[in-house]
JSON list of C-alpha atoms in Angstrom, two decimals:
[
{"chain": "A", "resi": 4, "resn": "MET", "atom": "CA", "xyz": [-17.57, 11.82, 24.65]},
{"chain": "A", "resi": 5, "resn": "THR", "atom": "CA", "xyz": [-18.50, 8.36, 25.49]},
{"chain": "A", "resi": 6, "resn": "THR", "atom": "CA", "xyz": [-17.79, 5.28, 23.22]},
{"chain": "A", "resi": 7, "resn": "GLN", "atom": "CA", "xyz": [-20.59, 2.67, 22.58]},
{"chain": "A", "resi": 8, "resn": "HIS", "atom": "CA", "xyz": [-17.79, -0.13, 23.59]},
{"chain": "A", "resi": 9, "resn": "ASN", "atom": "CA", "xyz": [-18.30, 0.21, 27.02]},
{"chain": "A", "resi": 10, "resn": "LYS", "atom": "CA", "xyz": [-19.61, 3.54, 28.00]},
{"chain": "A", "resi": 11, "resn": "GLN", "atom": "CA", "xyz": [-16.38, 4.77, 29.24]},
{"chain": "A", "resi": 12, "resn": "LYS", "atom": "CA", "xyz": [-15.04, 8.33, 28.90]},
{"chain": "A", "resi": 13, "resn": "LEU", "atom": "CA", "xyz": [-11.90, 8.75, 27.15]},
{"chain": "A", "resi": 14, "resn": "LEU", "atom": "CA", "xyz": [-9.05, 10.62, 28.91]},
{"chain": "A", "resi": 15, "resn": "PRO", "atom": "CA", "xyz": [-5.58, 11.38, 28.03]},
{"chain": "A", "resi": 16, "resn": "GLU", "atom": "CA", "xyz": [-4.57, 9.99, 31.36]},
{"chain": "A", "resi": 17, "resn": "GLN", "atom": "CA", "xyz": [-5.83, 6.47, 30.63]},
{"chain": "A", "resi": 18, "resn": "PRO", "atom": "CA", "xyz": [-3.10, 3.89, 29.77]},
{"chain": "A", "resi": 19, "resn": "PHE", "atom": "CA", "xyz": [-2.56, 4.03, 25.58]},
{"chain": "A", "resi": 20, "resn": "ASP", "atom": "CA", "xyz": [-3.74, 0.27, 25.48]},
{"chain": "A", "resi": 21, "resn": "GLU", "atom": "CA", "xyz": [-6.88, 1.11, 27.06]},
{"chain": "A", "resi": 22, "resn": "VAL", "atom": "CA", "xyz": [-7.37, 4.34, 24.76]},
{"chain": "A", "resi": 23, "resn": "LEU", "atom": "CA", "xyz": [-6.84, 2.14, 21.86]},
{"chain": "A", "resi": 24, "resn": "GLU", "atom": "CA", "xyz": [-9.30, -0.42, 22.75]},
{"chain": "A", "resi": 25, "resn": "LEU", "atom": "CA", "xyz": [-11.90, 2.07, 23.37]},
{"chain": "A", "resi": 26, "resn": "VAL", "atom": "CA", "xyz": [-11.42, 3.84, 20.10]},
{"chain": "A", "resi": 27, "resn": "GLN", "atom": "CA", "xyz": [-11.74, 0.80, 17.92]},
{"chain": "A", "resi": 28, "resn": "PRO", "atom": "CA", "xyz": [-15.44, 1.40, 16.87]},
{"chain": "A", "resi": 29, "resn": "MET", "atom": "CA", "xyz": [-14.29, 5.13, 15.93]},
{"chain": "A", "resi": 30, "resn": "ILE", "atom": "CA", "xyz": [-11.61, 3.71, 13.87]},
{"chain": "A", "resi": 31, "resn": "THR", "atom": "CA", "xyz": [-13.81, 1.35, 11.76]},
{"chain": "A", "resi": 32, "resn": "SER", "atom": "CA", "xyz": [-16.47, 4.14, 11.57]},
{"chain": "A", "resi": 33, "resn": "ILE", "atom": "CA", "xyz": [-13.54, 6.45, 9.95]},
{"chain": "A", "resi": 34, "resn": "LEU", "atom": "CA", "xyz": [-12.53, 3.64, 7.61]},
{"chain": "A", "resi": 35, "resn": "LEU", "atom": "CA", "xyz": [-16.01, 3.03, 6.49]},
{"chain": "A", "resi": 36, "resn": "ARG", "atom": "CA", "xyz": [-16.47, 6.84, 6.03]},
{"chain": "A", "resi": 37, "resn": "CYS", "atom": "CA", "xyz": [-13.40, 7.12, 4.08]},
{"chain": "A", "resi": 38, "resn": "HIS", "atom": "CA", "xyz": [-14.48, 4.21, 1.79]},
{"chain": "A", "resi": 39, "resn": "ILE", "atom": "CA", "xyz": [-11.71, 2.05, 2.64]},
{"chain": "A", "resi": 40, "resn": "TYR", "atom": "CA", "xyz": [-12.68, -1.59, 1.72]},
{"chain": "A", "resi": 41, "resn": "LYS", "atom": "CA", "xyz": [-9.23, -2.95, 0.96]},
{"chain": "A", "resi": 42, "resn": "ASP", "atom": "CA", "xyz": [-6.00, -2.93, 2.80]},
{"chain": "A", "resi": 43, "resn": "PHE", "atom": "CA", "xyz": [-8.13, -2.54, 5.88]},
{"chain": "A", "resi": 44, "resn": "GLU", "atom": "CA", "xyz": [-5.61, -3.80, 8.31]},
{"chain": "A", "resi": 45, "resn": "TYR", "atom": "CA", "xyz": [-2.95, -1.61, 6.94]},
{"chain": "A", "resi": 46, "resn": "TYR", "atom": "CA", "xyz": [-5.00, 1.60, 7.33]},
{"chain": "A", "resi": 47, "resn": "ARG", "atom": "CA", "xyz": [-6.20, 0.14, 10.84]},
{"chain": "A", "resi": 48, "resn": "HIS", "atom": "CA", "xyz": [-2.57, 0.26, 11.71]},
{"chain": "A", "resi": 49, "resn": "VAL", "atom": "CA", "xyz": [-2.12, 3.78, 10.31]},
{"chain": "A", "resi": 50, "resn": "ALA", "atom": "CA", "xyz": [-5.02, 4.94, 12.52]},
{"chain": "A", "resi": 51, "resn": "SER", "atom": "CA", "xyz": [-3.66, 3.05, 15.66]},
{"chain": "A", "resi": 52, "resn": "ILE", "atom": "CA", "xyz": [-0.16, 5.08, 15.07]},
{"chain": "A", "resi": 53, "resn": "ALA", "atom": "CA", "xyz": [-2.47, 8.25, 14.90]},
{"chain": "A", "resi": 54, "resn": "VAL", "atom": "CA", "xyz": [-4.24, 7.39, 17.98]},
{"chain": "A", "resi": 55, "resn": "TRP", "atom": "CA", "xyz": [-0.85, 7.05, 19.79]},
{"chain": "A", "resi": 56, "resn": "GLU", "atom": "CA", "xyz": [0.08, 10.46, 18.46]},
{"chain": "A", "resi": 57, "resn": "ALA", "atom": "CA", "xyz": [-2.72, 11.83, 19.79]},
{"chain": "A", "resi": 58, "resn": "TRP", "atom": "CA", "xyz": [-2.70, 10.32, 22.91]},
{"chain": "A", "resi": 59, "resn": "ARG", "atom": "CA", "xyz": [1.05, 11.54, 23.39]},
{"chain": "A", "resi": 60, "resn": "LYS", "atom": "CA", "xyz": [0.12, 15.19, 22.34]},
{"chain": "A", "resi": 61, "resn": "ALA", "atom": "CA", "xyz": [-3.27, 15.34, 24.13]},
{"chain": "A", "resi": 62, "resn": "ASP", "atom": "CA", "xyz": [-3.96, 18.40, 25.92]},
{"chain": "A", "resi": 63, "resn": "GLN", "atom": "CA", "xyz": [-7.30, 18.62, 28.31]},
{"chain": "A", "resi": 64, "resn": "SER", "atom": "CA", "xyz": [-7.36, 22.36, 28.16]},
{"chain": "A", "resi": 65, "resn": "LYS", "atom": "CA", "xyz": [-7.78, 22.46, 24.35]},
{"chain": "A", "resi": 66, "resn": "GLY", "atom": "CA", "xyz": [-10.88, 20.57, 24.18]},
{"chain": "A", "resi": 67, "resn": "LEU", "atom": "CA", "xyz": [-12.34, 17.17, 23.94]},
{"chain": "A", "resi": 68, "resn": "PHE", "atom": "CA", "xyz": [-9.77, 14.12, 23.87]},
{"chain": "A", "resi": 69, "resn": "SER", "atom": "CA", "xyz": [-12.21, 11.94, 21.81]},
{"chain": "A", "resi": 70, "resn": "ALA", "atom": "CA", "xyz": [-12.67, 14.86, 19.24]},
{"chain": "A", "resi": 71, "resn": "TYR", "atom": "CA", "xyz": [-8.75, 15.17, 19.00]},
{"chain": "A", "resi": 72, "resn": "ILE", "atom": "CA", "xyz": [-8.29, 11.61, 18.42]},
{"chain": "A", "resi": 73, "resn": "TYR", "atom": "CA", "xyz": [-10.93, 11.56, 15.74]},
{"chain": "A", "resi": 74, "resn": "THR", "atom": "CA", "xyz": [-9.50, 14.53, 13.91]},
{"chain": "A", "resi": 75, "resn": "THR", "atom": "CA", "xyz": [-5.92, 13.10, 14.06]},
{"chain": "A", "resi": 76, "resn": "VAL", "atom": "CA", "xyz": [-6.99, 9.59, 12.82]},
{"chain": "A", "resi": 77, "resn": "LYS", "atom": "CA", "xyz": [-9.15, 10.85, 9.99]},
{"chain": "A", "resi": 78, "resn": "GLY", "atom": "CA", "xyz": [-6.41, 13.28, 8.83]},
{"chain": "A", "resi": 79, "resn": "GLU", "atom": "CA", "xyz": [-3.68, 10.72, 9.00]},
{"chain": "A", "resi": 80, "resn": "ILE", "atom": "CA", "xyz": [-5.90, 8.21, 7.05]},
{"chain": "A", "resi": 81, "resn": "LEU", "atom": "CA", "xyz": [-6.60, 11.01, 4.44]},
{"chain": "A", "resi": 82, "resn": "LYS", "atom": "CA", "xyz": [-3.08, 11.86, 4.02]},
{"chain": "A", "resi": 83, "resn": "GLU", "atom": "CA", "xyz": [-2.17, 8.19, 3.68]},
{"chain": "A", "resi": 84, "resn": "LEU", "atom": "CA", "xyz": [-4.79, 8.01, 0.81]},
{"chain": "A", "resi": 85, "resn": "SER", "atom": "CA", "xyz": [-3.34, 11.00, -0.95]},
{"chain": "A", "resi": 86, "resn": "LYS", "atom": "CA", "xyz": [0.20, 9.58, -0.66]},
{"chain": "A", "resi": 87, "resn": "GLU", "atom": "CA", "xyz": [-0.95, 6.30, -2.22]},
{"chain": "A", "resi": 88, "resn": "LYS", "atom": "CA", "xyz": [-2.84, 8.28, -4.97]},
{"chain": "A", "resi": 89, "resn": "SER", "atom": "CA", "xyz": [0.13, 10.56, -5.75]},
{"chain": "A", "resi": 90, "resn": "PHE", "atom": "CA", "xyz": [2.55, 7.39, -6.05]},
{"chain": "A", "resi": 91, "resn": "GLU", "atom": "CA", "xyz": [0.10, 5.59, -8.40]},
{"chain": "A", "resi": 92, "resn": "ASN", "atom": "CA", "xyz": [0.03, 8.74, -10.43]},
{"chain": "A", "resi": 93, "resn": "MET", "atom": "CA", "xyz": [3.81, 9.41, -10.45]},
{"chain": "A", "resi": 94, "resn": "ASN", "atom": "CA", "xyz": [5.02, 5.85, -10.77]},
{"chain": "A", "resi": 95, "resn": "THR", "atom": "CA", "xyz": [2.73, 4.06, -13.11]},
{"chain": "A", "resi": 96, "resn": "PRO", "atom": "CA", "xyz": [4.95, 1.92, -15.56]},
{"chain": "A", "resi": 97, "resn": "MET", "atom": "CA", "xyz": [4.79, 2.35, -19.19]},
{"chain": "A", "resi": 98, "resn": "ASP", "atom": "CA", "xyz": [4.51, -1.13, -19.67]},
{"chain": "A", "resi": 99, "resn": "ASN", "atom": "CA", "xyz": [4.38, -1.04, -23.52]},
{"chain": "A", "resi": 100, "resn": "GLU", "atom": "CA", "xyz": [7.57, 0.90, -23.25]},
{"chain": "A", "resi": 101, "resn": "THR", "atom": "CA", "xyz": [9.55, -1.65, -21.41]},
{"chain": "A", "resi": 102, "resn": "ILE", "atom": "CA", "xyz": [7.94, -4.72, -23.28]},
{"chain": "A", "resi": 103, "resn": "ASN", "atom": "CA", "xyz": [8.57, -3.09, -26.52]},
{"chain": "A", "resi": 104, "resn": "TYR", "atom": "CA", "xyz": [12.22, -2.40, -25.65]},
{"chain": "A", "resi": 105, "resn": "ILE", "atom": "CA", "xyz": [12.81, -6.09, -24.88]},
{"chain": "A", "resi": 106, "resn": "ARG", "atom": "CA", "xyz": [10.98, -7.03, -28.15]},
{"chain": "A", "resi": 107, "resn": "ASP", "atom": "CA", "xyz": [12.90, -4.75, -30.27]},
{"chain": "A", "resi": 108, "resn": "HIS", "atom": "CA", "xyz": [16.03, -6.06, -28.91]},
{"chain": "A", "resi": 109, "resn": "GLU", "atom": "CA", "xyz": [15.32, -9.75, -29.21]},
{"chain": "A", "resi": 110, "resn": "MET", "atom": "CA", "xyz": [16.88, -9.62, -32.77]},
{"chain": "A", "resi": 111, "resn": "ASN", "atom": "CA", "xyz": [20.09, -8.63, -31.07]},
{"chain": "A", "resi": 112, "resn": "GLU", "atom": "CA", "xyz": [22.33, -11.83, -30.05]},
{"chain": "A", "resi": 113, "resn": "ARG", "atom": "CA", "xyz": [22.77, -10.60, -26.47]},
{"chain": "A", "resi": 114, "resn": "SER", "atom": "CA", "xyz": [18.91, -10.67, -26.01]},
{"chain": "A", "resi": 115, "resn": "PRO", "atom": "CA", "xyz": [18.36, -13.99, -24.57]},
{"chain": "A", "resi": 116, "resn": "VAL", "atom": "CA", "xyz": [21.40, -13.29, -22.38]},
{"chain": "A", "resi": 117, "resn": "LEU", "atom": "CA", "xyz": [20.06, -9.93, -21.27]},
{"chain": "A", "resi": 118, "resn": "ILE", "atom": "CA", "xyz": [16.43, -11.42, -20.70]},
{"chain": "A", "resi": 119, "resn": "ASP", "atom": "CA", "xyz": [17.97, -14.30, -18.45]},
{"chain": "A", "resi": 120, "resn": "CYS", "atom": "CA", "xyz": [20.10, -11.96, -16.56]},
{"chain": "A", "resi": 121, "resn": "ILE", "atom": "CA", "xyz": [17.27, -9.65, -15.66]},
{"chain": "A", "resi": 122, "resn": "MET", "atom": "CA", "xyz": [14.88, -12.59, -14.77]},
{"chain": "A", "resi": 123, "resn": "SER", "atom": "CA", "xyz": [17.61, -13.87, -12.55]},
{"chain": "A", "resi": 124, "resn": "HIS", "atom": "CA", "xyz": [17.63, -10.80, -10.46]},
{"chain": "A", "resi": 125, "resn": "LEU", "atom": "CA", "xyz": [13.78, -10.95, -9.95]},
{"chain": "A", "resi": 126, "resn": "LYS", "atom": "CA", "xyz": [12.31, -13.12, -7.04]},
{"chain": "A", "resi": 127, "resn": "PHE", "atom": "CA", "xyz": [10.25, -16.00, -7.80]},
{"chain": "A", "resi": 128, "resn": "GLU", "atom": "CA", "xyz": [6.83, -14.17, -6.93]},
{"chain": "A", "resi": 129, "resn": "GLU", "atom": "CA", "xyz": [8.14, -11.28, -9.09]},
{"chain": "A", "resi": 130, "resn": "ARG", "atom": "CA", "xyz": [8.73, -13.65, -12.06]},
{"chain": "A", "resi": 131, "resn": "LYS", "atom": "CA", "xyz": [5.36, -15.30, -11.50]},
{"chain": "A", "resi": 132, "resn": "ILE", "atom": "CA", "xyz": [3.69, -12.10, -11.40]},
{"chain": "A", "resi": 133, "resn": "LEU", "atom": "CA", "xyz": [5.00, -11.09, -14.66]},
{"chain": "A", "resi": 134, "resn": "LEU", "atom": "CA", "xyz": [4.47, -14.56, -16.38]},
{"chain": "A", "resi": 135, "resn": "LEU", "atom": "CA", "xyz": [0.86, -14.68, -15.27]},
{"chain": "A", "resi": 136, "resn": "PHE", "atom": "CA", "xyz": [0.27, -11.08, -16.46]},
{"chain": "A", "resi": 137, "resn": "TYR", "atom": "CA", "xyz": [2.17, -10.84, -19.69]},
{"chain": "A", "resi": 138, "resn": "VAL", "atom": "CA", "xyz": [2.60, -14.35, -20.95]},
{"chain": "A", "resi": 139, "resn": "GLU", "atom": "CA", "xyz": [-0.59, -16.20, -19.64]},
{"chain": "A", "resi": 140, "resn": "GLY", "atom": "CA", "xyz": [-2.82, -13.00, -19.82]},
{"chain": "A", "resi": 141, "resn": "TYR", "atom": "CA", "xyz": [-4.05, -13.34, -16.27]},
{"chain": "A", "resi": 142, "resn": "SER", "atom": "CA", "xyz": [-6.14, -10.52, -14.89]},
{"chain": "A", "resi": 143, "resn": "TYR", "atom": "CA", "xyz": [-5.15, -8.75, -11.46]},
{"chain": "A", "resi": 144, "resn": "LEU", "atom": "CA", "xyz": [-7.98, -10.61, -9.71]},
{"chain": "A", "resi": 145, "resn": "GLU", "atom": "CA", "xyz": [-6.86, -13.98, -11.16]},
{"chain": "A", "resi": 146, "resn": "ILE", "atom": "CA", "xyz": [-3.25, -13.41, -10.15]},
{"chain": "A", "resi": 147, "resn": "ALA", "atom": "CA", "xyz": [-4.22, -12.34, -6.70]},
{"chain": "A", "resi": 148, "resn": "LYS", "atom": "CA", "xyz": [-6.18, -15.49, -6.17]},
{"chain": "A", "resi": 149, "resn": "GLU", "atom": "CA", "xyz": [-3.47, -17.72, -7.76]},
{"chain": "A", "resi": 150, "resn": "LEU", "atom": "CA", "xyz": [-0.82, -16.00, -5.23]},
{"chain": "A", "resi": 151, "resn": "GLY", "atom": "CA", "xyz": [-3.17, -15.57, -2.25]},
{"chain": "A", "resi": 152, "resn": "LEU", "atom": "CA", "xyz": [-2.80, -11.84, -2.23]},
{"chain": "A", "resi": 153, "resn": "SER", "atom": "CA", "xyz": [-5.21, -8.73, -2.67]},
{"chain": "A", "resi": 154, "resn": "VAL", "atom": "CA", "xyz": [-5.65, -7.04, -5.96]},
{"chain": "A", "resi": 155, "resn": "ASP", "atom": "CA", "xyz": [-4.22, -3.98, -4.93]},
{"chain": "A", "resi": 156, "resn": "ALA", "atom": "CA", "xyz": [-1.05, -5.92, -3.65]},
{"chain": "A", "resi": 157, "resn": "VAL", "atom": "CA", "xyz": [-0.59, -7.47, -7.16]},
{"chain": "A", "resi": 158, "resn": "LYS", "atom": "CA", "xyz": [-0.97, -3.99, -8.76]},
{"chain": "A", "resi": 159, "resn": "LYS", "atom": "CA", "xyz": [1.44, -2.58, -6.55]},
{"chain": "A", "resi": 160, "resn": "ARG", "atom": "CA", "xyz": [4.16, -5.24, -6.93]},
{"chain": "A", "resi": 161, "resn": "ARG", "atom": "CA", "xyz": [3.71, -5.24, -10.67]},
{"chain": "A", "resi": 162, "resn": "THR", "atom": "CA", "xyz": [4.33, -1.32, -10.76]},
{"chain": "A", "resi": 163, "resn": "ARG", "atom": "CA", "xyz": [7.43, -2.00, -8.68]},
{"chain": "A", "resi": 164, "resn": "ILE", "atom": "CA", "xyz": [8.59, -4.90, -10.68]},
{"chain": "A", "resi": 165, "resn": "MET", "atom": "CA", "xyz": [8.10, -2.81, -14.03]},
{"chain": "A", "resi": 166, "resn": "ILE", "atom": "CA", "xyz": [10.06, 0.21, -12.44]},
{"chain": "A", "resi": 167, "resn": "ASN", "atom": "CA", "xyz": [12.82, -1.97, -11.58]},
{"chain": "A", "resi": 168, "resn": "LEU", "atom": "CA", "xyz": [13.20, -3.87, -14.87]},
{"chain": "A", "resi": 169, "resn": "ARG", "atom": "CA", "xyz": [12.96, -0.67, -16.55]},
{"chain": "A", "resi": 170, "resn": "GLU", "atom": "CA", "xyz": [16.09, 0.58, -14.28]},
{"chain": "A", "resi": 171, "resn": "MET", "atom": "CA", "xyz": [17.79, -2.66, -15.04]},
{"chain": "A", "resi": 172, "resn": "LEU", "atom": "CA", "xyz": [17.16, -2.36, -18.78]},
{"chain": "A", "resi": 173, "resn": "TYR", "atom": "CA", "xyz": [18.57, 1.09, -19.08]},
{"chain": "A", "resi": 174, "resn": "SER", "atom": "CA", "xyz": [21.65, 0.33, -16.81]},
{"chain": "A", "resi": 175, "resn": "THR", "atom": "CA", "xyz": [22.44, -2.51, -19.31]},
{"chain": "A", "resi": 176, "resn": "ASP", "atom": "CA", "xyz": [22.65, -0.21, -22.27]},
{"chain": "A", "resi": 177, "resn": "GLU", "atom": "CA", "xyz": [25.29, 2.01, -20.52]}
]
């Protein structure tokens, strides 16, 4: 199989850098076919690692090298998408539960100390995400623009922050 890049045939004997350069249009095509329109660079990186694995394990006697690269790259991207979806399903924080816990304990005299203590353990960006989301009522898109991040990055960070907050809150009860 030849690539449209420079009509050169892919061979496992070629240097990896050359192979990676030749398959860039293939990677772009796979990413678009998998409907990846965000975190493009991350998935391009996953694809590059898959190309390296295919290049390392290639065996001419088992078929076309380009077909092997294609199936390896597509398989790794689909596996990564599956992991991400699984993570989102398993680790979606129960926002109301955590926020209600804090509100319910505001009557307690240690609440301001507890909230200050917990907030002091957060990084500046984490505090800002929480304040913008819960206090100011910003949407994910507005927070992303404010912080110069992607919407997906804001969602993931908020999820991680909420998980960490819940762990901190429950560890202070013990």
